[in-house]
DNA sequence: AACGTAAACTAACAAGCGTTAGTTAAATTT
DNA sequence: AAATTTAACTAACGCTTGTTAGTTTACGTT
């Protein structure tokens, strides 16, 4: 089940290229060239191109699902939960900026696992929305349209992979706390 | 300079497909099929595939540049300027959800106009950052890291094209004001 | 020393790609 | 009525695509 080291190298090389040009524009020959081998050699380690994309996306999606499940079931306050979600995104995105690009932009090229991915995504968004709604009911956060709050925060978190490489000097923990400040309290004085 | 009606139909059809699968995964035969003609017929109206993408991206980018220039030079308060920027994004995204997908995800496939696009993008972000910094200096908004504020707000605004089609019932003006509330004042109570 | 395996290679495939050339039919202008 | 223009068509091109088959090379185990 768990990939061999060489397979992981292929996935890593592919992730970098997928981020630069998107899945469809990257050829097996591109991936091979980045590793200094020929395209046919890749098939000693992987089944096909789709398997690479599937691994990148599904393993990341499951990380998020596991993360939010723990947060949701904890007995923290809503604000604490939201901060934990922000930290979760900063953590995962920091450790895999390349893969996050595929998760965001190339999921529609999944075949076998497309339905599974869509299920995970809906599940994640539902959990997130639940936490927001609970916070409104308990009067812990503002009573605004939950979908708009979800959309606003999640859009920022999903774009982290673009900005993190531009701010390499910033510690993930610092980024997470600064982001919490902005997302939770706004920028208005 | 301005495209013929038929050329615009091609661009519109292409935009829809580009949003669904990304520029690289859409073939000229796909675009032609969506219009009920043959791929070769497209070339009576356009120079090549790249021209379609270039038109979609550059015309949108220039809309944003023009919009923010007006806002920046106005003598509104910082908070008013920020609300105007939010309204600008909601307006443009509402009228071209498909094209916004290419602007966000397919700009790297530009050739001739790639440099021009990158220039416009930097210019836009600089103007936006300027407005934020000015607001901090004038004590109109919080004194937080300007890059993080910029990143946070702009990520949400750039993702609007994904969410607007899911919320067709919501008026653009209502969306803009709700979004202003969330982005400016945060979700914490 | 012989064997087995892992991982590279060369060569090739069928399918699909963007694009061009030349043709045809209908609509518009002279 | 004749000439021109517009916008579709068929056919084909050279190239690239993902992938397969068969071969070679290097290395650890017997």
XYZ file of C-alpha atoms (C1' of nucleotides) in Angstrom:
438
model
C 0.000 0.000 0.000
C 2.615 2.513 1.074
C 4.759 3.620 -1.878
C 8.389 2.569 -2.290
C 11.040 5.287 -1.911
C 11.535 5.480 -5.676
C 7.811 5.795 -6.260
C 7.746 8.638 -3.764
C 10.527 10.352 -5.686
C 8.417 10.143 -8.824
C 5.421 11.565 -7.009
C 7.535 14.385 -5.623
C 9.012 15.247 -9.001
C 5.587 15.104 -10.592
C 4.075 17.334 -7.889
C 6.579 20.060 -8.643
C 5.759 19.981 -12.344
C 2.007 19.723 -11.734
C 2.184 22.882 -9.666
C 4.066 24.751 -12.394
C 1.930 23.781 -15.374
C -1.021 21.727 -14.185
C -1.550 17.984 -14.559
C -2.655 17.996 -18.194
C 0.291 20.010 -19.456
C 2.870 17.752 -17.806
C 3.952 14.716 -19.820
C 5.455 11.486 -18.606
C 8.581 12.516 -20.493
C 8.691 15.755 -18.493
C 8.554 13.837 -15.230
C 11.194 11.384 -16.386
C 13.487 14.162 -17.563
C 13.233 15.879 -14.180
C 14.514 12.655 -12.643
C 17.200 12.032 -15.241
C 15.629 8.861 -16.623
C 13.458 7.853 -19.591
C 9.665 7.910 -19.546
C 9.309 4.163 -19.965
C 11.351 3.598 -16.799
C 8.675 5.271 -14.723
C 6.434 2.294 -15.372
C 8.691 0.051 -13.317
C 7.354 1.933 -10.308
C 3.915 3.258 -11.134
C 0.865 1.886 -12.919
C 0.131 4.973 -15.002
C -0.022 8.759 -14.950
C -3.374 8.789 -13.238
C -2.009 6.858 -10.265
C 0.424 9.680 -9.518
C -2.319 12.284 -9.433
C -4.595 10.032 -7.424
C -1.980 9.449 -4.763
C -1.189 13.162 -4.436
C -4.795 14.216 -4.111
C -6.325 11.425 -2.068
C -3.580 11.297 0.551
C -3.865 15.050 1.093
C -7.650 14.966 1.184
C -7.543 12.237 3.810
C -5.119 14.239 5.910
C -7.629 17.066 5.984
C -10.520 14.748 6.774
C -8.675 13.184 9.679
C -7.589 16.574 10.960
C -11.004 18.166 10.996
C -12.625 15.080 12.530
C -10.390 15.389 15.576
C -11.050 19.116 15.831
C -14.789 18.729 15.432
C -15.084 16.140 18.191
C -12.883 18.027 20.645
C -14.550 20.086 23.360
C -12.815 23.323 22.490
C -14.689 26.565 21.982
C -15.668 27.477 18.441
C -12.951 30.091 18.198
C -10.370 27.570 19.346
C -11.651 25.081 16.799
C -11.358 27.647 14.049
C -7.806 28.433 15.084
C -7.036 24.729 14.992
C -8.456 24.460 11.481
C -6.296 27.365 10.370
C -3.250 25.690 11.942
C -4.171 22.442 10.205
C -4.198 24.121 6.816
C -0.965 26.000 7.455
C 0.688 22.789 8.591
C -0.383 20.619 5.664
C 0.193 23.343 3.079
C 3.658 24.142 4.470
C 4.717 20.528 4.114
C 3.303 20.050 0.647
C 2.876 23.244 -1.347
C 3.215 21.355 -4.611
C 0.619 18.715 -3.857
C -1.836 21.357 -2.685
C -1.816 22.826 -6.177
C -3.097 19.536 -7.596
C -5.641 19.165 -4.817
C -7.044 22.560 -5.715
C -6.735 22.587 -9.481
C -6.422 19.084 -10.883
C -8.994 17.025 -8.984
C -11.302 17.001 -12.024
C -8.797 14.806 -13.857
C -9.254 11.975 -11.395
C -11.084 8.985 -12.835
C -11.469 5.955 -10.544
C -11.278 8.020 -7.388
C -13.171 11.112 -8.501
C -16.316 10.155 -6.633
C -14.343 9.330 -3.527
C -12.582 12.692 -3.689
C -15.840 14.570 -4.124
C -17.278 12.720 -1.168
C -14.308 13.699 0.992
C -14.579 17.313 -0.078
C -18.266 17.570 0.699
C -17.640 15.846 4.002
C -14.905 18.321 4.900
C -16.983 21.344 3.994
C -19.946 19.973 5.935
C -17.832 19.502 9.050
C -16.457 23.014 8.704
C -19.944 24.463 8.215
C -21.186 22.519 11.244
C -18.535 24.075 13.438
C -19.505 27.537 12.209
C -23.219 26.941 12.760
C -22.575 25.586 16.222
C -20.573 28.697 17.016
C -23.457 30.898 15.924
C -25.959 28.945 18.032
C -23.744 29.146 21.088
C -23.281 32.854 20.417
C -19.524 32.441 20.180
C -19.186 33.969 16.715
C -21.158 36.529 14.739
C -24.563 35.655 13.352
C -23.726 36.152 9.678
C -24.435 33.935 6.671
C -22.558 30.694 7.491
C -21.897 29.913 3.831
C -20.205 33.241 3.301
C -18.075 32.818 6.395
C -17.145 29.323 5.259
C -16.395 30.492 1.738
C -14.320 33.408 2.901
C -12.138 31.538 5.365
C -11.783 28.393 3.292
C -10.791 30.317 0.163
C -7.942 31.916 2.037
C -6.824 28.616 3.535
C -6.987 26.851 0.189
C -4.767 29.499 -1.371
C -2.042 29.126 1.248
C 0.044 26.934 -1.048
C 0.534 29.900 -3.385
C 1.695 32.323 -0.734
C 3.754 30.162 1.586
C 6.652 29.784 -0.884
C 6.766 33.586 -1.192
C 7.128 33.926 2.571
C 9.692 31.290 3.385
C 11.101 33.369 6.188
C 7.856 33.148 8.139
C 7.470 30.289 10.627
C 4.318 28.225 10.120
C 3.233 28.907 13.705
C 3.648 32.649 13.229
C 1.770 32.512 9.967
C -1.042 30.568 11.597
C -1.461 33.008 14.459
C -1.278 36.085 12.221
C -3.804 34.508 9.909
C -6.104 33.691 12.816
C -6.003 37.314 13.853
C -6.967 38.539 10.373
C -9.576 35.893 9.610
C -11.278 35.991 12.988
C -11.132 39.659 13.880
C -11.018 41.251 10.446
C -8.824 44.115 9.326
C -11.063 46.967 10.284
C -9.892 48.804 13.357
C -9.207 45.101 -32.351
C -12.611 44.273 -30.876
C -13.625 40.682 -31.671
C -16.386 39.841 -34.146
C -19.581 38.316 -32.727
C -18.619 34.859 -33.947
C -15.179 35.161 -32.406
C -16.817 36.097 -29.125
C -18.978 32.983 -29.352
C -15.838 30.901 -29.685
C -14.260 32.619 -26.702
C -17.398 32.075 -24.651
C -17.623 28.403 -25.547
C -13.923 27.963 -24.838
C -14.214 29.728 -21.473
C -16.832 27.259 -20.324
C -14.646 24.311 -21.232
C -11.502 25.911 -19.800
C -13.258 26.289 -16.491
C -14.352 22.655 -16.465
C -11.053 21.035 -17.418
C -8.378 23.692 -17.674
C -6.813 25.113 -20.834
C -4.416 22.245 -21.537
C -7.046 19.530 -21.319
C -9.400 21.271 -23.767
C -8.811 20.550 -27.454
C -9.792 22.611 -30.449
C -12.075 19.721 -31.376
C -13.778 20.050 -27.976
C -14.415 23.733 -28.561
C -15.677 23.114 -32.086
C -17.966 20.306 -30.949
C -19.489 22.568 -28.292
C -20.397 24.960 -31.118
C -21.614 22.287 -33.533
C -18.869 22.870 -36.109
C -15.528 21.303 -37.068
C -12.219 22.271 -35.488
C -10.775 23.616 -38.733
C -13.654 26.077 -39.017
C -12.526 27.843 -35.868
C -9.505 29.121 -37.764
C -11.716 31.297 -39.949
C -12.211 33.427 -36.843
C -9.176 33.016 -34.611
C -5.435 32.849 -35.181
C -4.775 29.900 -32.896
C -5.657 28.351 -29.540
C -3.354 30.660 -27.646
C -5.211 33.712 -28.908
C -8.368 32.532 -27.178
C -6.653 32.196 -23.829
C -4.833 35.483 -24.253
C -8.035 37.360 -24.943
C -9.817 35.853 -21.941
C -7.011 36.594 -19.514
C -5.741 39.964 -20.695
C -9.143 41.575 -21.045
C -10.068 40.516 -17.513
C -6.723 41.596 -16.087
C -7.141 45.012 -17.677
C -10.615 45.347 -16.208
C -9.140 44.845 -12.766
C -6.286 47.259 -13.402
C -8.657 49.976 -14.564
C -10.982 49.365 -11.634
C -8.369 49.589 -8.925
C -6.742 52.642 -10.495
C -9.986 54.585 -10.124
C -10.436 53.377 -6.556
C -6.867 54.148 -5.564
C -7.027 57.730 -6.833
C -10.396 58.486 -5.268
C -10.498 60.382 -2.005
C -12.534 57.776 -0.119
C -11.492 56.434 3.249
C -9.484 53.229 3.310
C -12.465 51.207 4.451
C -14.551 52.618 1.629
C -11.798 51.814 -0.837
C -11.644 48.245 0.410
C -15.394 47.895 0.028
C -15.092 49.211 -3.514
C -12.408 46.657 -4.303
C -14.643 43.894 -2.968
C -17.513 45.192 -5.099
C -15.200 45.315 -8.122
C -14.296 41.667 -7.721
C -17.882 40.593 -7.137
C -18.967 42.536 -10.205
C -16.341 41.206 -12.595
C -16.539 37.648 -11.273
C -20.341 37.631 -11.481
C -20.228 38.588 -15.119
C -17.511 36.150 -16.105
C -17.190 33.173 -13.797
C -15.744 31.072 -16.594
C -13.073 33.505 -17.641
C -12.016 34.018 -14.038
C -11.062 30.352 -13.867
C -8.536 30.877 -16.679
C -7.251 34.083 -15.134
C -6.532 32.206 -11.920
C -5.352 28.850 -13.200
C -4.201 29.078 -16.806
C -2.138 32.258 -17.000
C 1.097 30.234 -17.082
C 0.150 28.942 -20.533
C 0.318 32.401 -22.033
C 3.253 32.914 -24.381
C 3.489 36.296 -26.127
C 1.573 38.083 -23.408
C 2.890 36.266 -20.341
C 5.199 39.103 -19.357
C 2.452 41.629 -19.880
C 0.106 39.603 -17.693
C 2.689 39.265 -14.917
C 3.283 42.986 -15.049
C -0.425 43.695 -14.677
C -0.706 41.278 -11.766
C 2.191 42.777 -9.856
C 0.802 46.212 -10.561
C -2.584 45.229 -9.196
C -1.170 43.680 -6.054
C 1.053 46.694 -5.484
C -1.912 49.061 -5.731
C -3.882 46.901 -3.326
C -0.964 46.757 -0.868
C -0.541 50.509 -1.134
C -4.131 51.068 -0.108
C -3.685 48.771 2.886
C -0.456 50.448 3.970
C -2.026 53.870 3.634
C -4.897 52.706 5.819
C -2.471 51.561 8.496
C -0.570 54.847 8.421
C -3.764 56.844 8.716
C -4.849 54.550 11.542
C -7.987 53.569 9.644
C -7.348 49.827 9.763
C -5.486 47.514 12.106
C -1.715 47.554 12.224
C -1.170 43.954 11.161
C 1.192 42.473 8.585
C 0.031 44.088 5.296
C 1.071 41.105 3.201
C -1.077 38.772 5.279
C -4.049 41.097 5.054
C -3.549 41.389 1.318
C -3.157 37.649 0.911
C -6.188 36.865 3.012
C -8.598 39.240 1.325
C -7.303 38.716 -2.188
C -7.468 34.923 -1.896
C -11.116 35.129 -1.016
C -11.850 37.562 -3.827
C -9.953 35.470 -6.365
C -11.996 32.407 -5.430
C -15.335 34.133 -5.973
C -15.738 32.571 -9.409
C -16.022 29.151 -7.762
C -18.688 30.109 -5.263
C -20.860 32.517 -7.204
C -22.371 29.797 -9.436
C -23.332 27.873 -6.276
C -25.188 30.897 -4.942
C -27.098 32.083 -7.968
C -29.975 33.254 -5.823
C -27.793 35.885 -4.145
C -27.679 39.349 -5.674
C -24.157 40.615 -6.408
C -24.758 43.697 -4.266
C -25.912 41.574 -1.334
C -22.943 39.276 -1.732
C -20.585 42.237 -1.831
C -21.941 43.768 1.349
C -22.009 40.457 3.231
C -18.488 39.782 2.117
C -17.361 43.239 3.214
C -18.770 42.543 6.638
C -16.879 39.257 6.981
C -13.613 40.401 5.456
C -13.423 43.710 7.269
C -14.854 42.879 10.679
C -14.022 39.179 10.910
C -16.240 36.428 12.186
C -15.357 36.619 15.831
C -18.065 38.186 17.951
C 30.597 -18.385 -10.287
C 25.827 -18.593 -11.158
C 21.268 -16.809 -10.342
C 17.577 -13.698 -9.590
C 15.848 -9.304 -9.239
C 15.362 -4.299 -9.696
C 15.497 -0.627 -12.546
C 17.181 1.301 -16.189
C 17.260 1.225 -21.402
C 15.678 1.326 -26.840
C 12.092 1.036 -29.969
C 7.749 1.318 -31.218
C 2.530 1.574 -31.074
C -2.027 3.727 -31.850
C -4.418 7.668 -30.714
C -4.904 12.359 -30.383
C -2.979 17.007 -30.910
C -2.915 21.962 -33.214
C -2.907 23.549 -37.500
C -2.898 24.146 -42.809
C -4.548 23.635 -47.584
C -7.878 23.418 -50.669
C -12.914 23.137 -51.622
C -17.836 24.197 -51.382
C -22.035 26.457 -50.526
C -24.564 30.251 -49.178
C -25.094 35.170 -48.539
C -23.841 39.885 -49.886
C -22.222 43.366 -52.987
C -21.483 45.053 -57.385
C -26.442 38.108 -63.366
C -21.839 38.102 -62.044
C -18.373 38.682 -58.695
C -16.874 38.709 -54.097
C -16.884 37.439 -49.391
C -17.939 34.617 -45.416
C -17.859 30.577 -43.012
C -18.453 26.177 -43.167
C -16.423 21.679 -44.899
C -12.958 17.334 -45.899
C -8.517 15.663 -45.757
C -4.277 15.542 -44.235
C 0.280 17.030 -42.108
C 3.928 16.447 -38.661
C 4.330 16.055 -33.855
C 3.423 14.611 -29.204
C 0.944 11.768 -26.135
C 0.594 7.663 -22.696
C 1.871 3.242 -22.703
C 3.795 -1.579 -23.877
C 7.311 -5.062 -25.186
C 11.559 -6.720 -25.082
C 16.434 -5.999 -23.740
C 20.413 -4.648 -20.961
C 22.939 -3.561 -16.913
C 24.177 -3.622 -12.147
C 23.901 -5.599 -7.722
C 22.884 -8.630 -3.694
C 22.160 -13.552 -2.608
C 23.080 -18.159 -2.970
